[in-house]
Short mmCIF file of N, CA, C and O in Angstrom, two decimals:
data_model
loop_
_atom_site.label_atom_id
_atom_site.label_comp_id
_atom_site.label_asym_id
_atom_site.label_seq_id
_atom_site.Cartn_x
_atom_site.Cartn_y
_atom_site.Cartn_z
N MET A 1 27.15 101.55 -27.86
CA MET A 1 26.03 101.03 -27.11
C MET A 1 25.42 99.82 -27.81
O MET A 1 25.10 98.84 -27.16
N LYS A 2 25.25 99.92 -29.14
CA LYS A 2 24.68 98.80 -29.88
C LYS A 2 25.59 97.57 -29.80
O LYS A 2 25.11 96.45 -29.73
N LEU A 3 26.89 97.81 -29.79
CA LEU A 3 27.84 96.69 -29.71
C LEU A 3 27.68 95.95 -28.39
O LEU A 3 27.70 94.71 -28.36
N LYS A 4 27.49 96.68 -27.29
CA LYS A 4 27.29 96.03 -25.98
C LYS A 4 26.00 95.23 -25.97
O LYS A 4 25.94 94.12 -25.43
N LEU A 5 24.96 95.75 -26.58
CA LEU A 5 23.69 95.06 -26.65
C LEU A 5 23.81 93.78 -27.48
O LEU A 5 23.34 92.71 -27.07
N ILE A 6 24.48 93.86 -28.59
CA ILE A 6 24.68 92.69 -29.44
C ILE A 6 25.50 91.63 -28.69
O ILE A 6 25.18 90.45 -28.73
N ALA A 7 26.54 92.07 -28.00
CA ALA A 7 27.36 91.14 -27.23
C ALA A 7 26.55 90.47 -26.13
O ALA A 7 26.66 89.26 -25.90
N ALA A 8 25.71 91.24 -25.43
CA ALA A 8 24.89 90.68 -24.36
C ALA A 8 23.89 89.66 -24.91
O ALA A 8 23.68 88.60 -24.31
N ILE A 9 23.30 89.95 -26.06
CA ILE A 9 22.36 89.02 -26.67
C ILE A 9 23.08 87.75 -27.11
O ILE A 9 22.58 86.64 -26.92
N ALA A 10 24.26 87.90 -27.67
CA ALA A 10 25.03 86.73 -28.11
C ALA A 10 25.39 85.83 -26.93
O ALA A 10 25.27 84.61 -27.01
N ILE A 11 25.79 86.42 -25.83
CA ILE A 11 26.15 85.64 -24.64
C ILE A 11 24.91 84.95 -24.08
O ILE A 11 24.94 83.77 -23.74
N ALA A 12 23.82 85.68 -24.00
CA ALA A 12 22.58 85.11 -23.45
C ALA A 12 22.06 83.97 -24.33
O ALA A 12 21.57 82.96 -23.82
N SER A 13 22.18 84.10 -25.63
CA SER A 13 21.69 83.04 -26.52
C SER A 13 22.61 81.84 -26.53
O SER A 13 22.18 80.72 -26.78
N ALA A 14 23.89 82.02 -26.23
CA ALA A 14 24.84 80.90 -26.20
C ALA A 14 24.75 80.11 -24.90
O ALA A 14 25.07 78.94 -24.86
N THR A 15 24.29 80.72 -23.84
CA THR A 15 24.25 80.06 -22.53
C THR A 15 23.41 78.79 -22.53
O THR A 15 23.87 77.77 -22.04
N PRO A 16 22.19 78.75 -23.08
CA PRO A 16 21.44 77.49 -23.10
C PRO A 16 22.15 76.41 -23.89
O PRO A 16 22.10 75.25 -23.53
N ALA A 17 22.86 76.77 -24.95
CA ALA A 17 23.59 75.78 -25.73
C ALA A 17 24.70 75.15 -24.89
O ALA A 17 24.96 73.96 -24.99
N LEU A 18 25.33 75.93 -24.04
CA LEU A 18 26.37 75.38 -23.18
C LEU A 18 25.77 74.42 -22.17
O LEU A 18 26.38 73.41 -21.83
N ALA A 19 24.59 74.71 -21.70
CA ALA A 19 23.94 73.84 -20.72
C ALA A 19 23.56 72.50 -21.34
O ALA A 19 23.44 71.50 -20.65
N LEU A 20 23.35 72.47 -22.65
CA LEU A 20 22.97 71.24 -23.32
C LEU A 20 24.17 70.43 -23.78
O LEU A 20 24.02 69.41 -24.44
N ALA A 21 25.37 70.83 -23.43
CA ALA A 21 26.57 70.14 -23.87
C ALA A 21 26.67 68.73 -23.31
O ALA A 21 27.17 67.84 -23.97
N SER A 22 26.22 68.51 -22.09
CA SER A 22 26.26 67.16 -21.54
C SER A 22 25.03 66.38 -22.00
O SER A 22 23.96 66.95 -22.20
N PRO A 23 25.18 65.07 -22.18
CA PRO A 23 24.06 64.28 -22.68
C PRO A 23 22.98 64.07 -21.63
O PRO A 23 23.19 64.31 -20.45
N SER A 24 21.85 63.60 -22.08
CA SER A 24 20.78 63.20 -21.17
C SER A 24 20.93 61.70 -20.96
O SER A 24 20.84 60.93 -21.92
N CYS A 25 21.18 61.29 -19.74
CA CYS A 25 21.48 59.88 -19.46
C CYS A 25 20.29 59.08 -18.97
O CYS A 25 20.21 57.88 -19.21
N THR A 26 19.39 59.70 -18.23
CA THR A 26 18.23 58.99 -17.71
C THR A 26 17.12 59.96 -17.34
O THR A 26 17.39 61.13 -17.07
N GLY A 27 15.92 59.46 -17.33
CA GLY A 27 14.79 60.23 -16.85
C GLY A 27 14.31 59.73 -15.51
O GLY A 27 13.34 60.24 -14.94
N GLU A 28 14.99 58.72 -14.98
CA GLU A 28 14.61 58.11 -13.71
C GLU A 28 14.97 59.02 -12.53
O GLU A 28 15.97 59.74 -12.58
N PRO A 29 14.19 58.97 -11.45
CA PRO A 29 14.52 59.76 -10.26
C PRO A 29 15.79 59.23 -9.59
O PRO A 29 16.15 58.06 -9.76
N LYS A 30 16.45 60.07 -8.82
CA LYS A 30 17.70 59.69 -8.17
C LYS A 30 17.53 58.49 -7.23
O LYS A 30 18.48 57.76 -6.97
N SER A 31 16.32 58.27 -6.75
CA SER A 31 16.09 57.13 -5.86
C SER A 31 16.30 55.79 -6.58
O SER A 31 16.53 54.77 -5.94
N LYS A 32 16.28 55.79 -7.92
CA LYS A 32 16.50 54.56 -8.70
C LYS A 32 17.94 54.44 -9.20
O LYS A 32 18.28 53.44 -9.83
N TRP A 33 18.75 55.46 -8.95
CA TRP A 33 20.13 55.43 -9.42
C TRP A 33 20.96 54.42 -8.63
O TRP A 33 20.73 54.20 -7.44
N MET A 34 21.94 53.86 -9.29
CA MET A 34 22.94 53.02 -8.65
C MET A 34 23.72 53.90 -7.67
O MET A 34 23.94 55.08 -7.95
N SER A 35 24.12 53.36 -6.55
CA SER A 35 24.90 54.16 -5.60
C SER A 35 26.24 54.54 -6.25
O SER A 35 26.71 53.86 -7.16
N GLU A 36 26.83 55.62 -5.78
CA GLU A 36 28.12 56.04 -6.32
C GLU A 36 29.18 54.97 -6.10
O GLU A 36 30.01 54.72 -6.98
N VAL A 37 29.14 54.30 -4.96
CA VAL A 37 30.12 53.24 -4.66
C VAL A 37 29.97 52.10 -5.67
O VAL A 37 30.96 51.61 -6.22
N ALA A 38 28.72 51.68 -5.93
CA ALA A 38 28.48 50.60 -6.89
C ALA A 38 28.89 51.02 -8.30
O ALA A 38 29.47 50.24 -9.06
N MET A 39 28.60 52.27 -8.66
CA MET A 39 28.96 52.76 -9.99
C MET A 39 30.46 52.83 -10.16
O MET A 39 31.00 52.44 -11.20
N LYS A 40 31.17 53.30 -9.13
CA LYS A 40 32.63 53.36 -9.19
C LYS A 40 33.22 51.97 -9.36
O LYS A 40 34.19 51.78 -10.11
N ALA A 41 32.64 50.96 -8.68
CA ALA A 41 33.13 49.58 -8.81
C ALA A 41 32.90 49.07 -10.24
O ALA A 41 33.77 48.41 -10.81
N LYS A 42 31.75 49.39 -10.81
CA LYS A 42 31.45 48.97 -12.18
C LYS A 42 32.41 49.63 -13.17
O LYS A 42 32.90 48.98 -14.09
N ILE A 43 32.65 50.92 -12.98
CA ILE A 43 33.57 51.65 -13.86
C ILE A 43 34.97 51.05 -13.76
O ILE A 43 35.65 50.86 -14.77
N ASP A 44 35.40 50.73 -12.55
CA ASP A 44 36.71 50.11 -12.34
C ASP A 44 36.79 48.76 -13.06
O ASP A 44 37.79 48.44 -13.70
N ALA A 45 35.71 47.98 -12.99
CA ALA A 45 35.66 46.68 -13.66
C ALA A 45 35.71 46.82 -15.18
O ALA A 45 36.15 45.90 -15.88
N MET A 46 35.29 47.98 -15.69
CA MET A 46 35.36 48.23 -17.14
C MET A 46 36.77 48.62 -17.57
O MET A 46 37.03 48.77 -18.77
N GLY A 47 37.66 48.79 -16.62
CA GLY A 47 39.05 49.10 -16.94
C GLY A 47 39.43 50.57 -16.87
O GLY A 47 40.55 50.93 -17.22
N TYR A 48 38.53 51.41 -16.38
CA TYR A 48 38.84 52.83 -16.25
C TYR A 48 39.54 53.10 -14.92
O TYR A 48 39.23 52.48 -13.91
N LYS A 49 40.48 54.03 -14.94
CA LYS A 49 41.12 54.54 -13.73
C LYS A 49 40.57 55.95 -13.53
O LYS A 49 40.86 56.86 -14.31
N VAL A 50 39.76 56.12 -12.50
CA VAL A 50 39.03 57.36 -12.28
C VAL A 50 39.88 58.37 -11.52
O VAL A 50 40.39 58.08 -10.44
N LYS A 51 40.01 59.55 -12.08
CA LYS A 51 40.65 60.67 -11.39
C LYS A 51 39.59 61.53 -10.73
O LYS A 51 39.72 61.95 -9.60
N THR A 52 38.49 61.80 -11.47
CA THR A 52 37.39 62.61 -10.96
C THR A 52 36.07 61.91 -11.29
O THR A 52 35.86 61.47 -12.42
N PHE A 53 35.20 61.82 -10.28
CA PHE A 53 33.87 61.24 -10.44
C PHE A 53 32.88 62.29 -10.00
O PHE A 53 33.02 62.86 -8.92
N GLU A 54 31.87 62.58 -10.83
CA GLU A 54 30.90 63.61 -10.44
C GLU A 54 29.54 63.32 -11.06
O GLU A 54 29.42 62.54 -12.00
N VAL A 55 28.53 63.98 -10.52
CA VAL A 55 27.19 63.95 -11.08
C VAL A 55 27.07 65.19 -11.96
O VAL A 55 27.30 66.31 -11.50
N THR A 56 26.76 64.98 -13.23
CA THR A 56 26.58 66.07 -14.18
C THR A 56 25.19 65.93 -14.78
O THR A 56 24.93 64.98 -15.51
N GLY A 57 24.31 66.84 -14.44
CA GLY A 57 22.93 66.75 -14.91
C GLY A 57 22.30 65.47 -14.39
O GLY A 57 22.25 65.23 -13.19
N ASN A 58 21.88 64.61 -15.31
CA ASN A 58 21.30 63.33 -14.90
C ASN A 58 22.22 62.16 -15.30
O ASN A 58 21.77 61.09 -15.66
N CYS A 59 23.52 62.42 -15.20
CA CYS A 59 24.55 61.42 -15.54
C CYS A 59 25.58 61.31 -14.42
O CYS A 59 25.78 62.23 -13.65
N TYR A 60 26.24 60.15 -14.40
CA TYR A 60 27.51 60.04 -13.69
C TYR A 60 28.58 60.31 -14.73
O TYR A 60 28.50 59.81 -15.86
N GLU A 61 29.57 61.12 -14.38
CA GLU A 61 30.63 61.48 -15.31
C GLU A 61 31.97 61.23 -14.66
O GLU A 61 32.15 61.52 -13.48
N ILE A 62 32.90 60.70 -15.46
CA ILE A 62 34.26 60.52 -14.94
C ILE A 62 35.28 61.18 -15.87
O ILE A 62 35.04 61.33 -17.06
N TYR A 63 36.37 61.56 -15.26
CA TYR A 63 37.58 61.97 -15.97
C TYR A 63 38.67 61.05 -15.46
O TYR A 63 38.78 60.81 -14.26
N GLY A 64 39.46 60.52 -16.36
CA GLY A 64 40.53 59.62 -15.95
C GLY A 64 41.21 59.01 -17.15
O GLY A 64 41.38 59.67 -18.18
N LYS A 65 41.54 57.71 -17.04
CA LYS A 65 42.23 56.98 -18.10
C LYS A 65 41.43 55.73 -18.44
O LYS A 65 40.82 55.11 -17.57
N ASP A 66 41.46 55.36 -19.73
CA ASP A 66 40.81 54.12 -20.12
C ASP A 66 41.79 52.96 -19.95
O ASP A 66 42.92 53.15 -19.48
N LYS A 67 41.39 51.76 -20.35
CA LYS A 67 42.23 50.58 -20.14
C LYS A 67 43.54 50.63 -20.91
O LYS A 67 44.48 49.94 -20.58
N ASP A 68 43.61 51.49 -21.96
CA ASP A 68 44.83 51.65 -22.74
C ASP A 68 45.72 52.78 -22.21
O ASP A 68 46.77 53.05 -22.77
N GLY A 69 45.26 53.45 -21.15
CA GLY A 69 46.02 54.55 -20.58
C GLY A 69 45.76 55.89 -21.23
O GLY A 69 46.44 56.87 -20.93
N ASP A 70 44.79 55.95 -22.14
CA ASP A 70 44.45 57.20 -22.81
C ASP A 70 43.46 58.00 -21.96
O ASP A 70 42.67 57.42 -21.23
N ARG A 71 43.53 59.33 -22.09
CA ARG A 71 42.60 60.19 -21.35
C ARG A 71 41.16 59.84 -21.70
O ARG A 71 40.85 59.52 -22.85
N ALA A 72 40.30 59.91 -20.70
CA ALA A 72 38.90 59.57 -20.92
C ALA A 72 37.99 60.52 -20.17
O ALA A 72 38.26 60.87 -19.03
N GLU A 73 36.94 60.94 -20.85
CA GLU A 73 35.82 61.65 -20.24
C GLU A 73 34.60 60.84 -20.67
O GLU A 73 34.31 60.72 -21.85
N VAL A 74 33.91 60.25 -19.70
CA VAL A 74 32.82 59.33 -20.03
C VAL A 74 31.59 59.66 -19.20
O VAL A 74 31.69 59.88 -17.99
N TYR A 75 30.43 59.68 -19.87
CA TYR A 75 29.14 59.86 -19.21
C TYR A 75 28.45 58.50 -19.13
O TYR A 75 28.40 57.78 -20.12
N PHE A 76 27.91 58.19 -17.96
CA PHE A 76 27.25 56.91 -17.73
C PHE A 76 25.80 57.11 -17.33
O PHE A 76 25.48 58.06 -16.61
N ASN A 77 24.96 56.18 -17.75
CA ASN A 77 23.59 56.13 -17.27
C ASN A 77 23.66 55.69 -15.81
O ASN A 77 24.21 54.62 -15.52
N PRO A 78 23.16 56.47 -14.86
CA PRO A 78 23.30 56.14 -13.45
C PRO A 78 22.38 55.02 -12.97
O PRO A 78 22.54 54.53 -11.87
N VAL A 79 21.46 54.59 -13.81
CA VAL A 79 20.56 53.49 -13.44
C VAL A 79 21.16 52.16 -13.90
O VAL A 79 21.30 51.23 -13.13
N SER A 80 21.56 52.09 -15.18
CA SER A 80 22.07 50.84 -15.74
C SER A 80 23.59 50.74 -15.69
O SER A 80 24.13 49.64 -15.79
N GLY A 81 24.27 51.88 -15.62
CA GLY A 81 25.73 51.88 -15.67
C GLY A 81 26.29 51.85 -17.09
O GLY A 81 27.49 51.81 -17.28
N ALA A 82 25.41 51.90 -18.09
CA ALA A 82 25.85 51.86 -19.48
C ALA A 82 26.52 53.18 -19.87
O ALA A 82 26.16 54.24 -19.38
N ILE A 83 27.47 53.09 -20.78
CA ILE A 83 28.13 54.28 -21.32
C ILE A 83 27.15 54.99 -22.25
O ILE A 83 26.58 54.38 -23.14
N VAL A 84 26.98 56.29 -22.03
CA VAL A 84 26.08 57.10 -22.85
C VAL A 84 26.89 57.89 -23.88
O VAL A 84 26.49 58.00 -25.03
N GLN A 85 28.03 58.42 -23.44
CA GLN A 85 28.85 59.24 -24.35
C GLN A 85 30.29 59.22 -23.87
O GLN A 85 30.56 59.27 -22.66
N LYS A 86 31.21 59.17 -24.83
CA LYS A 86 32.65 59.27 -24.54
C LYS A 86 33.19 60.53 -25.19
O LYS A 86 32.75 60.91 -26.27
N GLY A 87 34.16 61.13 -24.55
CA GLY A 87 34.85 62.29 -25.10
C GLY A 87 36.28 62.24 -24.61
O GLY A 87 36.73 61.26 -24.02
N ASP A 88 37.04 63.32 -24.86
CA ASP A 88 38.38 63.37 -24.29
C ASP A 88 38.73 64.72 -23.81
O ASP A 88 38.14 65.58 -23.56
#
């Protein structure tokens, strides 16, 4: 019984940490965000080939390839279009 309780507490305490895994990209309301079409055009101009485009928290996020053909996971500020964080 104690083991189940410990496991439940561990899972519950880890959940907020998982939610914080994506960066904070902007505090601006969505009404000030660049449209998805405009953002996709900007990302394309940066040399990325987008496989998946999504809204994650307060960021635009893509999965795809960079200009060198390497895998890319990139978070963008949806207001300015600036790169906030890169991963793979």
